[in-house]
């Protein structure tokens, strides 16, 4: 298996622009997680899905952030409008059940200028 | 809210043993994960403890005491490649959602 795939790997955008991050989980996994990692705040869970349904989005910072999972093999995290404080590495991870290890994608490094 | 406490940094020499402690207070606990993260890379799974006691996996072992809200990760026969951040992550609800600690940076010296 190719593992969790994320795109793009790097994104540089200007404040106010819309940013869309993409994730393809490992085939057969029923949980998908979106994380954000910064030096100041560490690794934070933003939202997670079970069988394509959002279970907990309490970690989403504000209404500028939204996430969707239209099918079992694809998810997006959108930031609109983006701000410099959104600069971080965004990881997507998937797992089979919650009592099993999560496999992380390589991350998207977002820089908002 | 959740509270996870682990040391910021630990230094040890090659071949030595290091124990990384983690204490936590969560509103709903099912188990605790340990992840390793090398600089610039994604976290990778090391262990998952559900029951009290020690789980051993080669050079790495993880211990859990549910009543004490305490876990440790033991790294034996340290190698240079073990230099990384180690993240403690207790679950926080019945769905299995979990929260990562800030991580312990382990520096292995020759």
Coordinates of C-alpha atoms in Angstrom, one line a residue:
Chain A
X1 CA 0.0 0.0 0.0
X2 CA 1.2 3.5 -0.7
X3 CA 0.3 4.8 2.7
X4 CA -1.6 8.0 3.4
X5 CA -1.2 10.5 0.6
X6 CA -1.3 14.2 1.1
X7 CA -1.1 17.0 -1.4
X8 CA 0.3 19.4 -1.9
X9 CA 3.5 18.8 0.2
X10 CA 4.2 22.5 0.3
X11 CA 1.9 25.5 -0.1
X12 CA 2.8 29.2 0.0
X13 CA -0.1 31.6 -0.3
X14 CA -1.0 35.2 0.5
X15 CA -3.3 36.2 3.4
X16 CA -6.9 36.2 2.3
X17 CA -6.5 33.4 -0.2
X18 CA -8.4 30.1 -0.1
X19 CA -6.3 27.0 0.7
X20 CA -7.4 23.4 0.1
X21 CA -5.4 20.5 1.5
X22 CA -6.1 17.0 0.2
X23 CA -5.8 13.5 1.7
X24 CA -6.2 10.0 0.5
X25 CA -6.3 7.5 3.5
X26 CA -5.1 4.0 3.4
X27 CA -7.6 1.7 1.7
X28 CA -9.9 -0.1 4.2
X29 CA -9.3 2.4 7.0
X30 CA -12.5 3.7 8.5
X31 CA -11.1 6.6 10.6
X32 CA -9.5 9.8 9.2
X33 CA -7.9 12.5 11.2
X34 CA -6.7 16.0 10.4
X35 CA -4.0 17.5 12.6
X36 CA -2.0 20.7 12.7
X37 CA 1.5 21.0 14.2
X38 CA 3.3 24.2 15.2
X39 CA 6.2 24.8 17.5
X40 CA 4.0 26.8 19.9
X41 CA 1.0 24.5 20.1
X42 CA 2.4 21.1 19.2
X43 CA 0.3 18.5 17.4
X44 CA -3.4 19.4 17.6
X45 CA -6.3 17.3 16.4
X46 CA -8.6 19.4 14.3
X47 CA -11.3 17.0 13.2
X48 CA -11.9 13.3 12.7
X49 CA -14.2 11.2 10.6
X50 CA -15.6 7.7 11.0
X51 CA -17.0 6.1 7.8
X52 CA -16.9 9.5 6.1
X53 CA -19.0 11.1 8.9
X54 CA -17.5 13.9 11.0
X55 CA -17.4 12.8 14.6
X56 CA -15.7 15.6 16.4
X57 CA -14.7 19.0 15.0
X58 CA -14.2 20.7 18.3
X59 CA -10.5 21.2 17.4
X60 CA -11.3 23.3 14.3
X61 CA -10.0 26.7 15.2
X62 CA -12.8 28.8 13.7
X63 CA -15.3 29.1 10.9
X64 CA -12.6 29.8 8.4
X65 CA -11.7 26.1 8.6
X66 CA -13.9 23.4 7.1
X67 CA -13.3 19.7 6.3
X68 CA -15.2 17.2 4.1
X69 CA -15.0 13.6 3.3
X70 CA -17.2 12.9 0.3
X71 CA -16.1 9.2 0.1
X72 CA -13.9 6.7 1.8
X73 CA -10.9 7.5 -0.2
X74 CA -10.7 11.3 -0.1
X75 CA -10.9 14.2 2.3
X76 CA -10.2 17.9 2.1
X77 CA -9.4 20.6 4.6
X78 CA -10.1 24.1 3.5
X79 CA -9.1 27.4 5.0
X80 CA -10.9 30.5 3.7
X81 CA -9.7 33.1 4.1
X82 CA -6.2 32.1 5.2
X83 CA -4.2 34.1 7.7
X84 CA -0.5 34.2 8.6
X85 CA -1.3 32.4 11.9
X86 CA -2.5 29.4 10.0
X87 CA 1.1 28.7 8.9
X88 CA 1.8 25.2 10.2
X89 CA 2.3 21.6 9.0
X90 CA -1.0 19.9 8.5
X91 CA -1.1 16.1 8.8
X92 CA -3.7 13.7 7.8
X93 CA -3.8 10.2 9.4
X94 CA -6.0 7.2 9.0
X95 CA -6.7 4.1 11.1
X96 CA -8.7 0.9 11.2
X97 CA -10.7 1.5 14.3
X98 CA -9.6 3.7 17.2
X99 CA -7.7 1.1 19.1
X100 CA -5.2 0.7 16.4
X101 CA -2.3 2.8 15.3
X102 CA -2.8 5.8 13.1
X103 CA -0.8 6.1 10.0
X104 CA 0.3 9.6 9.2
X105 CA 0.7 11.1 5.8
X106 CA 3.9 13.1 5.1
X107 CA 2.1 16.4 5.9
X108 CA 1.5 19.7 4.0
X109 CA 3.7 22.6 5.1
X110 CA 1.5 25.7 4.7
X111 CA 3.0 29.2 4.7
X112 CA 0.7 32.1 4.6
X113 CA 2.4 35.5 4.0
Chain B
X1 CA -9.9 20.1 29.3
X2 CA -7.1 17.6 29.2
X3 CA -3.7 17.8 30.8
X4 CA -0.7 15.9 29.6
X5 CA 2.7 16.4 31.2
X6 CA 6.0 15.0 29.8
X7 CA 9.6 16.3 30.1
X8 CA 10.7 18.7 27.4
X9 CA 14.1 17.2 26.7
X10 CA 16.3 14.3 27.8
X11 CA 19.9 13.5 26.8
X12 CA 21.6 10.1 27.0
X13 CA 24.5 8.3 25.5
X14 CA 24.5 5.5 22.9
X15 CA 23.9 2.2 24.5
X16 CA 22.2 3.7 27.6
X17 CA 18.6 3.4 28.7
X18 CA 16.2 6.4 28.9
X19 CA 12.7 6.5 30.5
X20 CA 10.2 9.1 29.4
X21 CA 7.5 9.7 31.9
X22 CA 4.0 10.9 31.0
X23 CA 1.2 11.9 33.4
X24 CA -2.2 12.8 32.2
X25 CA -5.7 13.8 33.3
X26 CA -8.4 13.2 30.7
X27 CA -12.2 13.2 30.8
X28 CA -12.5 9.8 29.2
X29 CA -9.7 7.3 29.1
X30 CA -9.5 4.2 27.0
X31 CA -5.8 3.8 26.3
X32 CA -2.6 5.6 25.7
X33 CA -0.4 5.8 22.5
X34 CA 3.3 6.6 22.2
X35 CA 4.5 8.0 18.9
X36 CA 8.0 8.8 17.6
X37 CA 8.6 11.8 15.4
X38 CA 11.9 12.6 13.7
X39 CA 12.5 16.2 12.8
X40 CA 10.7 17.2 9.6
X41 CA 8.9 13.9 9.4
X42 CA 5.4 12.5 10.4
X43 CA 4.8 10.8 13.7
X44 CA 5.1 7.0 13.6
X45 CA 3.4 4.6 16.0
X46 CA 5.4 2.9 18.8
X47 CA 3.0 1.4 21.2
X48 CA -0.6 1.3 22.6
X49 CA -1.5 0.4 26.2
X50 CA -5.0 -0.3 27.3
X51 CA -4.4 -2.4 30.4
X52 CA -2.1 -1.8 33.4
X53 CA 1.3 -3.2 33.0
X54 CA 4.3 -3.4 30.7
X55 CA 4.2 -3.9 26.9
X56 CA 7.5 -4.9 25.4
X57 CA 8.5 -4.5 21.8
X58 CA 12.1 -5.1 21.1
X59 CA 14.2 -2.2 22.5
X60 CA 11.1 -0.2 23.3
X61 CA 8.7 -0.9 26.3
X62 CA 5.7 1.0 27.5
X63 CA 4.1 0.9 30.9
X64 CA 0.7 2.1 32.0
X65 CA -1.0 2.7 35.4
X66 CA -4.6 3.7 34.8
X67 CA -5.3 4.5 38.5
X68 CA -2.3 6.8 38.7
X69 CA -2.8 8.4 35.3
X70 CA 0.8 7.6 34.5
X71 CA 2.7 6.0 31.6
X72 CA 6.4 5.7 30.6
X73 CA 8.3 4.8 27.5
X74 CA 11.5 2.9 28.0
X75 CA 14.1 3.0 25.3
X76 CA 16.9 0.5 25.8
X77 CA 20.3 0.1 24.0
X78 CA 20.0 3.6 22.6
X79 CA 21.1 4.2 19.1
X80 CA 21.8 7.5 17.4
X81 CA 18.7 7.0 15.2
X82 CA 16.6 7.2 18.4
X83 CA 17.2 10.9 18.6
X84 CA 13.7 12.2 18.0
X85 CA 10.6 13.6 19.7
X86 CA 8.5 11.1 21.7
X87 CA 4.8 12.0 22.0
X88 CA 2.5 10.7 24.7
X89 CA -1.2 10.5 23.6
X90 CA -3.9 9.4 26.0
X91 CA -7.4 8.9 24.6
X92 CA -10.0 11.4 25.8
X93 CA -13.4 10.0 25.0
X94 CA -15.2 6.8 24.3
X95 CA -14.7 7.2 20.5
X96 CA -11.0 6.9 20.9
X97 CA -10.2 10.5 20.2
X98 CA -6.8 11.3 21.7
X99 CA -4.7 14.2 22.4
X100 CA -0.9 14.5 22.0
X101 CA 1.4 15.8 24.6
X102 CA 4.0 18.4 23.7
X103 CA 6.6 15.7 23.2
X104 CA 9.9 14.8 24.8
X105 CA 13.0 15.5 22.6
X106 CA 15.5 12.8 23.2
X107 CA 19.1 13.6 22.2
X108 CA 21.4 10.6 21.9
X109 CA 25.1 11.5 22.1
X110 CA 28.1 9.3 21.0

